[in-house]
XYZ file of C-alpha atoms in Angstrom:
662
model
C 16.045 -2.353 11.916
C 15.724 -5.850 13.340
C 19.128 -7.455 13.178
C 20.775 -9.120 16.119
C 24.129 -7.879 17.294
C 27.055 -10.327 16.778
C 26.812 -12.974 19.504
C 30.395 -13.432 20.598
C 32.585 -10.561 21.635
C 31.402 -8.324 18.888
C 28.691 -6.210 20.625
C 28.745 -2.547 19.300
C 26.820 -0.306 21.692
C 27.413 2.616 19.317
C 25.341 0.789 16.702
C 22.437 0.760 19.179
C 23.097 4.492 19.477
C 22.759 4.802 15.775
C 19.360 2.946 16.002
C 18.401 5.569 18.562
C 19.103 8.293 16.221
C 17.166 6.547 13.464
C 14.010 5.806 15.457
C 13.878 9.205 17.214
C 14.273 10.897 13.697
C 11.328 8.750 12.285
C 9.118 9.402 15.251
C 9.766 13.149 15.244
C 9.063 13.338 11.550
C 5.920 11.490 11.811
C 4.732 13.492 14.605
C 5.156 16.694 12.614
C 7.338 17.058 9.490
C 8.342 20.561 10.636
C 10.244 19.065 13.614
C 12.751 17.249 11.316
C 12.043 17.488 7.609
C 14.369 14.640 6.695
C 13.393 12.411 9.651
C 12.073 9.670 7.229
C 15.822 9.027 6.549
C 15.849 7.167 9.797
C 14.532 4.147 7.959
C 17.596 4.256 5.601
C 19.908 4.368 8.630
C 18.003 1.304 9.818
C 18.617 -0.480 6.459
C 22.449 0.163 6.670
C 22.594 -1.118 10.195
C 20.613 -4.303 9.253
C 22.914 -4.969 6.233
C 25.934 -4.559 8.510
C 24.846 -6.833 11.370
C 23.215 -9.484 9.192
C 26.404 -9.695 6.945
C 28.820 -9.725 9.912
C 26.865 -12.473 11.623
C 26.796 -14.641 8.426
C 30.556 -14.173 7.619
C 31.702 -14.749 11.185
C 29.710 -18.076 11.284
C 30.984 -19.110 7.811
C 34.594 -18.434 8.908
C 34.019 -20.555 11.990
C 32.428 -23.392 9.892
C 29.184 -23.290 11.703
C 26.783 -21.314 9.604
C 23.341 -22.841 9.225
C 20.494 -21.563 7.096
C 18.054 -23.234 9.499
C 19.501 -21.459 12.564
C 19.570 -18.127 10.483
C 15.944 -18.178 9.843
C 15.155 -19.459 13.404
C 16.812 -16.331 14.762
C 15.179 -14.082 12.196
C 11.663 -15.452 13.093
C 12.309 -15.035 16.791
C 13.574 -11.554 16.227
C 10.917 -10.242 13.786
C 7.682 -12.132 14.021
C 6.397 -11.828 17.648
C 6.506 -8.009 18.023
C 5.328 -7.546 14.383
C 2.388 -9.847 14.684
C 1.437 -8.261 17.999
C 1.274 -4.873 16.315
C -0.603 -6.225 13.385
C -3.178 -7.789 15.692
C -3.687 -4.755 17.834
C -4.080 -2.608 14.753
C -6.571 -4.977 13.128
C -8.758 -4.826 16.273
C -8.343 -1.095 16.574
C -9.167 -0.472 12.948
C -12.355 -2.551 13.205
C -13.489 -0.537 16.193
C -12.518 2.808 14.844
C -12.194 3.005 11.099
C -15.006 3.185 8.568
C -15.831 -0.254 7.130
C -13.976 0.304 3.771
C -10.937 1.525 5.559
C -10.870 -1.259 8.090
C -11.172 -3.616 5.054
C -8.097 -2.034 3.440
C -6.178 -2.263 6.757
C -7.158 -6.001 6.940
C -5.949 -6.472 3.320
C -2.642 -4.766 4.119
C -2.164 -6.985 7.127
C -2.380 -10.151 5.069
C 0.501 -8.824 2.841
C 2.411 -7.849 5.999
C 2.085 -11.319 7.463
C 3.752 -12.774 4.347
C 6.440 -10.126 4.206
C 4.913 -8.412 1.114
C 3.663 -5.124 2.590
C 5.908 -3.132 0.466
C 4.490 -4.806 -2.664
C 0.916 -4.084 -1.366
C 1.533 -0.430 -0.943
C 3.455 -0.133 -4.277
C 0.509 -1.716 -6.111
C -2.529 -0.832 -4.122
C -1.929 2.489 -2.095
C -4.563 4.884 -3.390
C -2.824 8.112 -4.418
C -5.627 9.394 -6.583
C -7.157 12.864 -6.567
C -9.727 12.026 -3.901
C -7.604 9.704 -1.864
C -7.234 10.079 1.883
C -3.791 10.984 3.247
C -1.401 8.077 3.369
C -0.537 9.340 6.857
C -3.748 7.673 8.027
C -2.945 4.163 6.793
C -2.143 2.270 10.000
C 0.243 -0.450 8.597
C 1.961 1.630 5.993
C 5.256 1.662 7.938
C 5.620 -2.086 7.588
C 6.836 -1.542 4.029
C 10.329 -1.190 5.299
C 10.013 -4.408 7.184
C 8.891 -6.105 3.897
C 12.075 -4.742 2.228
C 14.253 -6.238 5.038
C 12.495 -9.508 5.122
C 12.841 -9.940 1.328
C 16.578 -9.077 1.702
C 16.930 -11.841 4.306
C 15.315 -14.347 1.891
C 18.057 -14.020 -0.795
C 21.027 -12.560 0.927
C 22.294 -15.450 2.941
C 22.284 -17.764 -0.184
C 23.835 -15.068 -2.313
C 26.570 -14.431 0.315
C 27.289 -18.115 0.551
C 27.831 -18.244 -3.260
C 30.112 -15.178 -3.329
C 32.130 -15.792 -0.044
C 34.271 -18.624 1.335
C 36.519 -18.531 4.353
C 39.577 -18.276 2.053
C 38.027 -15.541 -0.064
C 39.103 -11.861 0.076
C 36.549 -9.979 2.110
C 37.923 -6.678 0.691
C 37.514 -7.915 -2.890
C 33.949 -8.907 -2.206
C 33.296 -5.451 -0.654
C 34.559 -3.732 -3.890
C 32.169 -5.916 -5.972
C 29.206 -4.878 -3.699
C 30.067 -1.300 -4.145
C 29.247 -1.665 -7.730
C 26.016 -3.514 -7.016
C 24.970 -0.937 -4.570
C 25.652 1.849 -7.113
C 23.377 0.085 -9.605
C 20.637 -0.011 -6.993
C 20.936 3.701 -6.326
C 20.954 4.360 -10.005
C 17.832 2.183 -10.478
C 16.051 4.390 -7.754
C 17.194 7.461 -9.470
C 15.933 6.414 -12.987
C 12.919 4.653 -11.895
C 11.466 7.492 -9.838
C 10.088 9.662 -12.651
C 8.210 6.770 -14.218
C 7.077 4.876 -11.077
C 7.813 6.747 -7.788
C 6.058 4.179 -5.746
C 8.213 1.344 -7.058
C 11.293 3.406 -6.404
C 10.178 4.156 -2.883
C 8.887 0.803 -1.754
C 10.597 -1.922 -3.453
C 13.842 -3.899 -2.683
C 15.761 -3.418 -5.880
C 15.944 0.357 -5.346
C 16.595 0.060 -1.638
C 19.031 -2.833 -1.762
C 22.043 -0.432 -2.024
C 21.342 0.847 1.432
C 21.405 -2.598 2.923
C 24.586 -3.367 0.868
C 26.357 -0.382 2.239
C 25.956 -2.008 5.682
C 27.189 -5.295 4.176
C 30.236 -3.493 2.714
C 31.143 -1.949 6.037
C 30.834 -5.487 7.687
C 33.283 -6.910 5.210
C 35.705 -4.002 5.486
C 35.789 -4.202 9.308
C 36.181 -8.130 9.222
C 38.981 -7.601 6.798
C 40.486 -5.083 9.296
C 40.221 -7.629 12.146
C 41.500 -6.504 15.392
C 43.528 -3.641 13.927
C 42.336 -0.295 15.022
C 42.041 2.742 12.690
C 44.418 5.561 13.561
C 42.721 7.666 16.204
C 42.638 10.905 13.961
C 41.241 8.973 11.018
C 38.601 7.390 13.153
C 37.542 10.756 14.602
C 37.539 12.387 11.112
C 35.407 9.632 9.598
C 32.939 9.643 12.433
C 32.683 13.436 12.512
C 32.139 13.593 8.788
C 29.486 10.865 9.000
C 27.605 12.499 11.892
C 27.701 15.922 10.278
C 26.538 14.744 6.923
C 23.834 12.536 8.600
C 22.662 15.593 10.734
C 22.557 17.902 7.659
C 20.614 15.257 5.637
C 18.017 14.947 8.326
C 17.647 18.702 8.306
C 17.818 19.428 4.600
C 16.395 16.510 2.606
C 12.631 16.623 2.449
C 9.917 14.336 1.096
C 9.177 16.843 -1.694
C 12.614 15.906 -3.359
C 12.868 12.717 -5.545
C 13.731 9.759 -3.262
C 15.530 7.325 -3.010
C 18.194 7.384 -5.788
C 21.384 9.263 -5.254
C 19.899 11.346 -2.403
C 19.572 8.102 -0.416
C 23.230 7.474 -0.933
C 24.221 10.488 1.102
C 22.737 9.681 4.618
C 23.466 6.034 4.150
C 27.016 6.568 3.194
C 27.228 8.847 6.320
C 25.915 6.012 8.415
C 28.469 3.733 6.973
C 31.277 6.108 7.924
C 30.166 6.184 11.447
C 29.884 2.363 11.665
C 33.391 2.054 10.216
C 34.839 4.632 12.491
C 33.374 2.947 15.583
C 35.495 -0.082 15.033
C 37.541 -0.526 18.351
C 37.464 3.093 18.968
C 36.559 5.326 21.938
C 36.263 8.713 20.298
C 33.728 11.254 21.382
C 31.065 10.193 18.900
C 31.463 6.559 19.860
C 31.074 7.513 23.648
C 27.933 9.592 22.937
C 26.310 6.801 20.785
C 27.232 4.320 23.515
C 25.687 6.337 26.362
C 23.060 4.540 28.544
C 20.133 6.597 27.186
C 21.098 6.087 23.544
C 21.669 2.320 23.957
C 18.356 1.938 25.754
C 16.514 3.718 22.990
C 18.355 1.645 20.390
C 17.408 -1.616 22.138
C 13.747 -0.778 22.110
C 13.872 0.871 18.614
C 12.281 -2.005 16.765
C 9.223 -1.939 18.926
C 9.102 1.836 19.057
C 9.101 1.826 15.223
C 6.301 -0.698 15.088
C 4.113 1.094 17.693
C 4.564 4.693 16.606
C 2.923 4.709 13.257
C -0.392 2.943 14.048
C -0.744 5.254 17.002
C -0.177 8.380 14.983
C -2.173 7.129 11.855
C -5.189 6.247 13.862
C -5.095 9.511 15.713
C -4.849 11.437 12.389
C -7.548 9.357 10.895
C -10.057 10.663 13.484
C -8.709 13.892 14.954
C -6.503 15.266 12.278
C -2.943 16.566 12.618
C -1.779 16.270 16.268
C -0.856 19.481 18.072
C 2.048 19.784 20.453
C 0.173 18.085 23.429
C -1.260 15.082 21.435
C 2.046 14.880 19.587
C 4.075 14.607 22.780
C 1.613 12.169 24.271
C 1.898 9.916 21.222
C 5.649 10.046 21.529
C 5.685 9.133 25.189
C 3.115 6.332 24.616
C 5.251 4.993 21.684
C 8.223 4.502 24.004
C 6.160 3.195 26.916
C 4.602 0.537 24.700
C 7.988 -0.117 23.037
C 9.555 -0.892 26.528
C 6.636 -3.194 27.348
C 6.762 -5.103 24.231
C 10.581 -5.244 24.302
C 10.463 -6.696 27.746
C 7.566 -9.005 27.551
C 7.461 -9.991 23.856
C 10.833 -9.454 22.187
C 12.987 -10.666 24.916
C 11.108 -13.881 25.852
C 10.814 -14.801 22.111
C 14.583 -14.295 21.530
C 15.453 -16.390 24.620
C 13.561 -19.371 23.259
C 15.782 -22.454 22.795
C 13.152 -24.243 20.778
C 13.938 -25.960 17.478
C 13.187 -24.331 14.058
C 9.995 -26.268 13.595
C 8.611 -25.204 17.028
C 9.645 -21.552 16.630
C 8.042 -21.512 13.200
C 4.905 -23.035 14.609
C 4.565 -21.187 17.908
C 6.059 -17.783 16.985
C 4.749 -17.478 13.535
C 2.272 -19.951 12.043
C -0.254 -20.044 14.926
C -0.483 -16.328 15.559
C -0.171 -15.489 11.819
C -2.974 -17.977 11.211
C -5.181 -16.385 13.672
C -4.431 -12.975 12.314
C -5.130 -14.135 8.820
C -8.490 -15.589 9.862
C -9.426 -12.333 11.584
C -8.429 -10.328 8.465
C -10.522 -12.615 6.246
C -13.508 -12.050 8.438
C -12.980 -8.348 8.439
C -12.653 -8.319 4.617
C -15.342 -10.823 3.595
C -17.571 -11.369 6.695
C -20.355 -8.951 5.624
C -20.533 -10.707 2.229
C -21.065 -13.971 4.054
C -23.734 -12.547 6.364
C -21.507 -12.042 9.267
C -22.580 -8.727 10.959
C -19.558 -6.707 11.819
C -21.587 -3.616 12.680
C -25.006 -3.025 14.205
C -27.938 -2.002 11.974
C -28.173 1.259 13.899
C -24.629 2.089 12.967
C -25.168 1.116 9.332
C -28.265 3.414 9.220
C -26.402 6.308 10.736
C -23.499 5.806 8.436
C -25.720 5.741 5.325
C -27.518 8.935 6.374
C -24.089 10.734 6.985
C -22.653 9.592 3.601
C -25.778 10.671 1.595
C -25.226 14.178 2.751
C -21.715 14.268 1.317
C -22.105 12.375 -1.896
C -19.921 13.682 -4.734
C -21.420 15.100 -7.915
C -20.278 12.043 -9.875
C -22.332 9.675 -7.642
C -25.506 9.955 -9.895
C -25.923 8.589 -13.345
C -26.826 12.012 -14.875
C -23.431 13.470 -13.847
C -21.191 12.294 -16.596
C -17.684 12.781 -15.127
C -15.188 10.498 -16.787
C -11.489 9.830 -16.754
C -11.610 9.200 -20.454
C -14.520 10.688 -22.668
C -15.580 8.613 -25.698
C -18.085 9.456 -28.385
C -20.692 7.249 -26.572
C -20.699 9.869 -23.788
C -21.618 12.633 -26.271
C -24.758 10.737 -27.276
C -25.686 9.082 -23.880
C -29.317 10.264 -22.987
C -28.467 9.911 -19.271
C -26.104 12.851 -19.594
C -28.973 15.211 -20.572
C -30.347 17.224 -17.706
C -33.377 19.609 -17.664
C -37.065 19.582 -18.428
C -38.410 16.480 -20.383
C -38.370 17.153 -24.168
C -37.768 15.335 -27.388
C -35.700 18.164 -28.641
C -31.836 17.802 -28.316
C -30.134 20.024 -25.670
C -28.890 23.355 -26.649
C -26.470 23.810 -23.852
C -23.082 21.948 -23.152
C -21.609 21.934 -19.776
C -17.894 21.128 -20.180
C -15.031 21.085 -17.681
C -13.375 18.967 -15.000
C -14.525 17.940 -11.507
C -15.077 21.635 -10.759
C -17.688 21.666 -13.516
C -19.246 18.461 -12.123
C -19.846 19.900 -8.645
C -21.945 22.701 -10.176
C -24.315 20.221 -11.797
C -26.881 20.348 -8.990
C -26.921 24.271 -9.222
C -27.224 24.021 -13.056
C -30.009 21.416 -12.829
C -32.058 23.824 -10.757
C -31.520 26.667 -13.201
C -32.242 24.401 -16.187
C -35.532 23.424 -14.759
C -36.337 27.064 -13.697
C -35.464 28.524 -17.015
C -36.626 25.712 -19.247
C -33.307 24.784 -20.952
C -31.678 21.352 -21.252
C -28.026 20.657 -21.161
C -25.643 17.831 -21.849
C -22.797 17.619 -19.385
C -19.383 16.060 -19.927
C -16.522 16.431 -17.430
C -12.947 14.980 -17.573
C -11.165 14.471 -14.305
C -8.114 16.765 -14.000
C -8.407 17.886 -17.566
C -9.291 21.541 -18.338
C -11.863 22.580 -21.082
C -9.491 23.860 -23.795
C -9.341 23.957 -27.519
C -5.584 23.935 -27.363
C -3.099 21.150 -26.371
C -3.411 20.676 -22.587
C 0.061 19.356 -22.124
C 1.414 22.597 -20.403
C -1.343 22.302 -17.806
C -2.004 18.636 -16.783
C 0.078 15.977 -15.007
C 1.900 13.584 -17.382
C -0.054 10.567 -16.193
C -3.282 12.261 -17.330
C -2.037 13.707 -20.641
C -3.071 10.864 -22.995
C -6.588 10.597 -21.612
C -6.977 14.443 -21.691
C -5.891 14.724 -25.221
C -8.181 11.960 -26.377
C -11.105 13.276 -24.391
C -10.679 16.845 -25.640
C -10.508 15.669 -29.279
C -13.895 13.922 -28.800
C -15.441 17.051 -27.134
C -14.040 19.463 -29.530
C -15.624 17.619 -32.446
C -19.029 17.847 -30.719
C -19.026 21.390 -29.312
C -19.993 23.048 -32.539
C -23.528 21.808 -32.269
C -24.362 23.687 -29.027
C -25.187 27.401 -29.200
C -24.398 27.767 -25.503
C -21.387 26.359 -23.650
C -20.832 26.489 -19.880
C -17.276 26.112 -18.851
C -15.803 25.498 -15.453
C -12.402 24.270 -14.207
C -10.069 24.197 -11.244
C -8.100 27.026 -12.839
C -5.917 27.492 -9.811
C -4.611 23.872 -10.188
C -3.301 24.294 -13.874
C -0.574 26.855 -13.354
C -0.113 30.529 -13.912
C -0.291 30.407 -17.630
C -3.615 28.509 -17.717
C -5.942 31.518 -17.876
C -4.143 32.689 -21.085
C -5.080 29.362 -22.916
C -8.518 29.399 -21.371
C -9.123 32.955 -22.627
C -8.234 31.750 -26.151
C -10.847 29.009 -25.886
C -13.543 31.381 -24.560
C -12.751 33.895 -27.397
C -12.780 31.256 -30.138
C -16.206 29.844 -29.044
C -17.687 33.420 -28.619
C -16.301 34.439 -32.031
C -18.447 31.590 -33.453
C -21.555 33.279 -32.066
C -21.970 31.049 -29.034
C -23.018 32.210 -25.509
C -20.166 31.141 -23.227
C -20.738 31.189 -19.442
C -17.747 30.987 -17.180
C -18.228 29.562 -13.784
C -15.856 30.866 -11.016
C -14.074 28.851 -8.369
C -15.926 28.053 -5.120
C -14.223 28.770 -1.789
C -11.869 26.168 -0.511
C -12.185 24.929 3.206
C -8.714 23.805 4.327
C -8.905 21.132 7.121
C -12.465 19.917 6.179
C -13.021 16.264 6.472
C -16.289 15.151 4.726
C -16.178 11.913 6.767
C -15.822 13.569 10.077
C -19.506 12.847 11.078
C -19.029 9.305 9.864
C -16.010 8.780 12.018
C -17.715 10.430 14.911
C -20.011 7.435 15.124
C -16.959 5.453 16.475
C -14.339 7.886 17.580
C -14.849 9.163 21.179
C -15.117 12.888 21.792
C -14.759 13.582 18.010
C -16.290 17.009 17.170
C -16.579 18.325 13.580
C -15.432 21.963 13.541
C -17.723 24.422 11.611
C -14.869 26.018 9.749
C -15.566 29.675 8.788
C -12.808 31.565 6.904
C -12.655 34.602 4.653
C -12.627 33.901 0.952
C -8.971 33.328 0.190
C -7.149 35.958 -1.902
C -6.121 33.403 -4.440
C -9.756 32.392 -5.161
C -10.961 36.048 -5.058
C -8.165 37.154 -7.367
C -8.773 34.292 -9.823
C -12.481 34.871 -9.981
C -11.955 38.545 -10.597
C -9.650 37.652 -13.430
C -12.340 35.268 -14.829
C -15.013 37.936 -14.376
C -12.930 40.522 -16.293
C -12.251 37.981 -18.992
C -16.042 37.568 -19.474
C -16.651 41.273 -19.453
C -13.961 41.733 -22.150
C -15.260 39.140 -24.560
C -18.519 39.882 -26.380
C -20.911 36.846 -25.840
C -19.164 35.702 -22.643
C -20.806 35.658 -19.189
C -19.675 35.049 -15.644
C -21.254 33.497 -12.564
C -20.299 32.280 -9.148
C -22.233 31.608 -5.998
C -19.800 32.711 -3.466
C -22.104 35.261 -1.900
C -24.271 32.402 -0.904
C -21.262 30.186 0.249
C -19.601 33.040 2.172
C -22.416 34.893 4.014
C -21.225 37.916 5.973
C -17.820 37.378 4.151
C -17.091 34.156 5.897
C -16.892 30.816 3.864
C -18.205 27.929 5.846
C -18.170 24.113 5.295
C -21.645 23.699 6.796
C -25.116 25.232 6.233
C -26.503 26.968 9.250
C -28.716 24.017 9.883
C -25.523 21.838 10.264
C -25.546 19.885 7.096
C -22.275 19.731 5.135
C -21.718 21.708 1.989
C -18.606 20.078 0.681
C -17.520 16.715 -0.539
C -13.882 17.528 0.072
C -11.918 20.733 0.640
C -12.639 22.266 -2.776
C -15.649 20.246 -4.160
C -19.386 20.858 -3.336
C -21.306 17.818 -2.541
C -24.202 16.801 -4.803
C -26.846 17.503 -2.138
C -25.357 20.904 -1.353
C -25.067 21.786 -5.094
C -28.847 20.871 -5.494
C -29.783 22.887 -2.422
C -27.661 25.787 -3.412
C -29.446 26.037 -6.754
C -32.842 25.898 -5.277
C -31.830 28.577 -2.668
C -30.579 30.945 -5.489
C -33.844 30.220 -7.465
C -36.066 31.028 -4.423
C -34.183 34.360 -3.644
C -33.577 35.863 -6.995
C -34.930 33.456 -9.703
C -32.882 32.384 -12.714
C -29.648 34.484 -12.554
C -29.157 36.516 -15.768
C -26.116 34.595 -17.117
C -28.566 31.597 -17.614
C -31.326 33.418 -19.377
C -30.620 32.110 -22.888
C -32.653 32.849 -26.091
C -35.136 29.920 -26.716
C -34.426 27.934 -29.781
C -37.220 27.927 -32.403
C -40.212 25.732 -31.299
C -39.048 25.327 -27.735
C -41.984 25.024 -25.300
C -42.557 27.862 -22.768
C -42.995 27.288 -19.142
């Protein structure tokens, strides 16, 4: 992505054309994945090009007896640091002005890792991919992971190459050895993906094969020397490479495991194009060497650096860009790329300063300033440094209180792992004050937790008390949950369900709720077995239906509107989806077919006049996210139902002996 072309007589304009393909593919993909599903492979093309050019430069200098580690890193710093640090600085300032405090903090933290060439490590270890996490497409410096991979490659590759290669060595033999090493890297990506997809995607060991393919092509061409390939062979190789690369960009998608062997396909295709362009003037070489392609390739590094923060910060506030904003972001990307190429990249690369001065002026001083700014953004508020006005903080607090999740209060006992202590915790009991133990158990996942405000209102209205226990992403079942939950949650689910199943017998009433649409088509069968078993033991079982989903809803929209200009929060109103309606009808029929089972949902209140909305008529938000009610809305919904119709029949339970009457 950032490698210099060979300095003496070895300039390959077609390689800049390949860079153009790579950066255009990446930009198109990030503007809209529908434009080019495999556009993310442009990064892999960059890796091959970098491996090719870096290796070719080192080997040429070694052959001429003038290779210098100091000069190598002096050129790397001039090439990489100034533009990268500029983008980090601009992004830091923009994030402080636009992002919410916690997100600006995360951006600052990722910038520190980026400065020290560890951005890929940061995103491997710390990028939040949890259930409630925001989209990674809104993380402004995420794209610097690839630069981290390259910079780490530059740290070890010159020394490694010097150990493996001498001017008298066989370049072809070394290339063959590297083929084996590259294959190991691709295999590592393939086998590590199921266990740790983030490691596979972001880390150098699984990406090194792509850079090594470029190194292999450099060694092969240096072995070839001035000898040209036969014209037909060159055309066949380049045509094969371009066709395979084009098919890969169109056919490979992010939904498939990647990298691994899939990464070998487009990178091998890129390698073929590089090999075929050696001293040739075939049609593909001429197209890649055209003025427009070369210009785009020359500014590709800056374009790559600029495009992602522009799109991420746009998405963060305004959502997915439509055609006009997307085109605007694309044009702005290349305008800024040209400016930074001309006024930052080129002046820095022309510097004749020594390594100490280059390190000081082009890296240490600007990096130190950015590090200080990042530290202030991260820790300033703790040290009493006000980064926001008191008015902003008050407005932010009010907006957040309206969209608090159900688990934000101590009486909502949603856990990732339930222990026996949770089944005896007095804070988990809701309802009128009493010394008697609760007679009702509320059990489910987060879709049970977001009903707690409603159930609290019903409990106070009807005079019953309930204990609640919810397990994130784990359905309420009396059978093994393995067919229905993700592998990473299975151990916690099994342990939690074992604890709950041992305690459920003491409750004459059990209220069950789950995100049944998330657990696969066979889930309702297992759920029916649980309901039937509990009902057969003489328990009253109340099934709570799914609430409507509101696609496109952003609970933080009003918070972001405090800083984003012209940001409006659309009052989304959609008909109840057929999936939710059909699922709830199946749950209702299940309850009607099992003696002792009951059914309830509040969708007539959430979808007045048949339209489901994310906001109350008065403007307050109803949802925490697209599928979960907020705590405040759940409480309000329960009170509204009570005021209109009293306690709904499914929640009128027989009073236990000695229970007080209201």
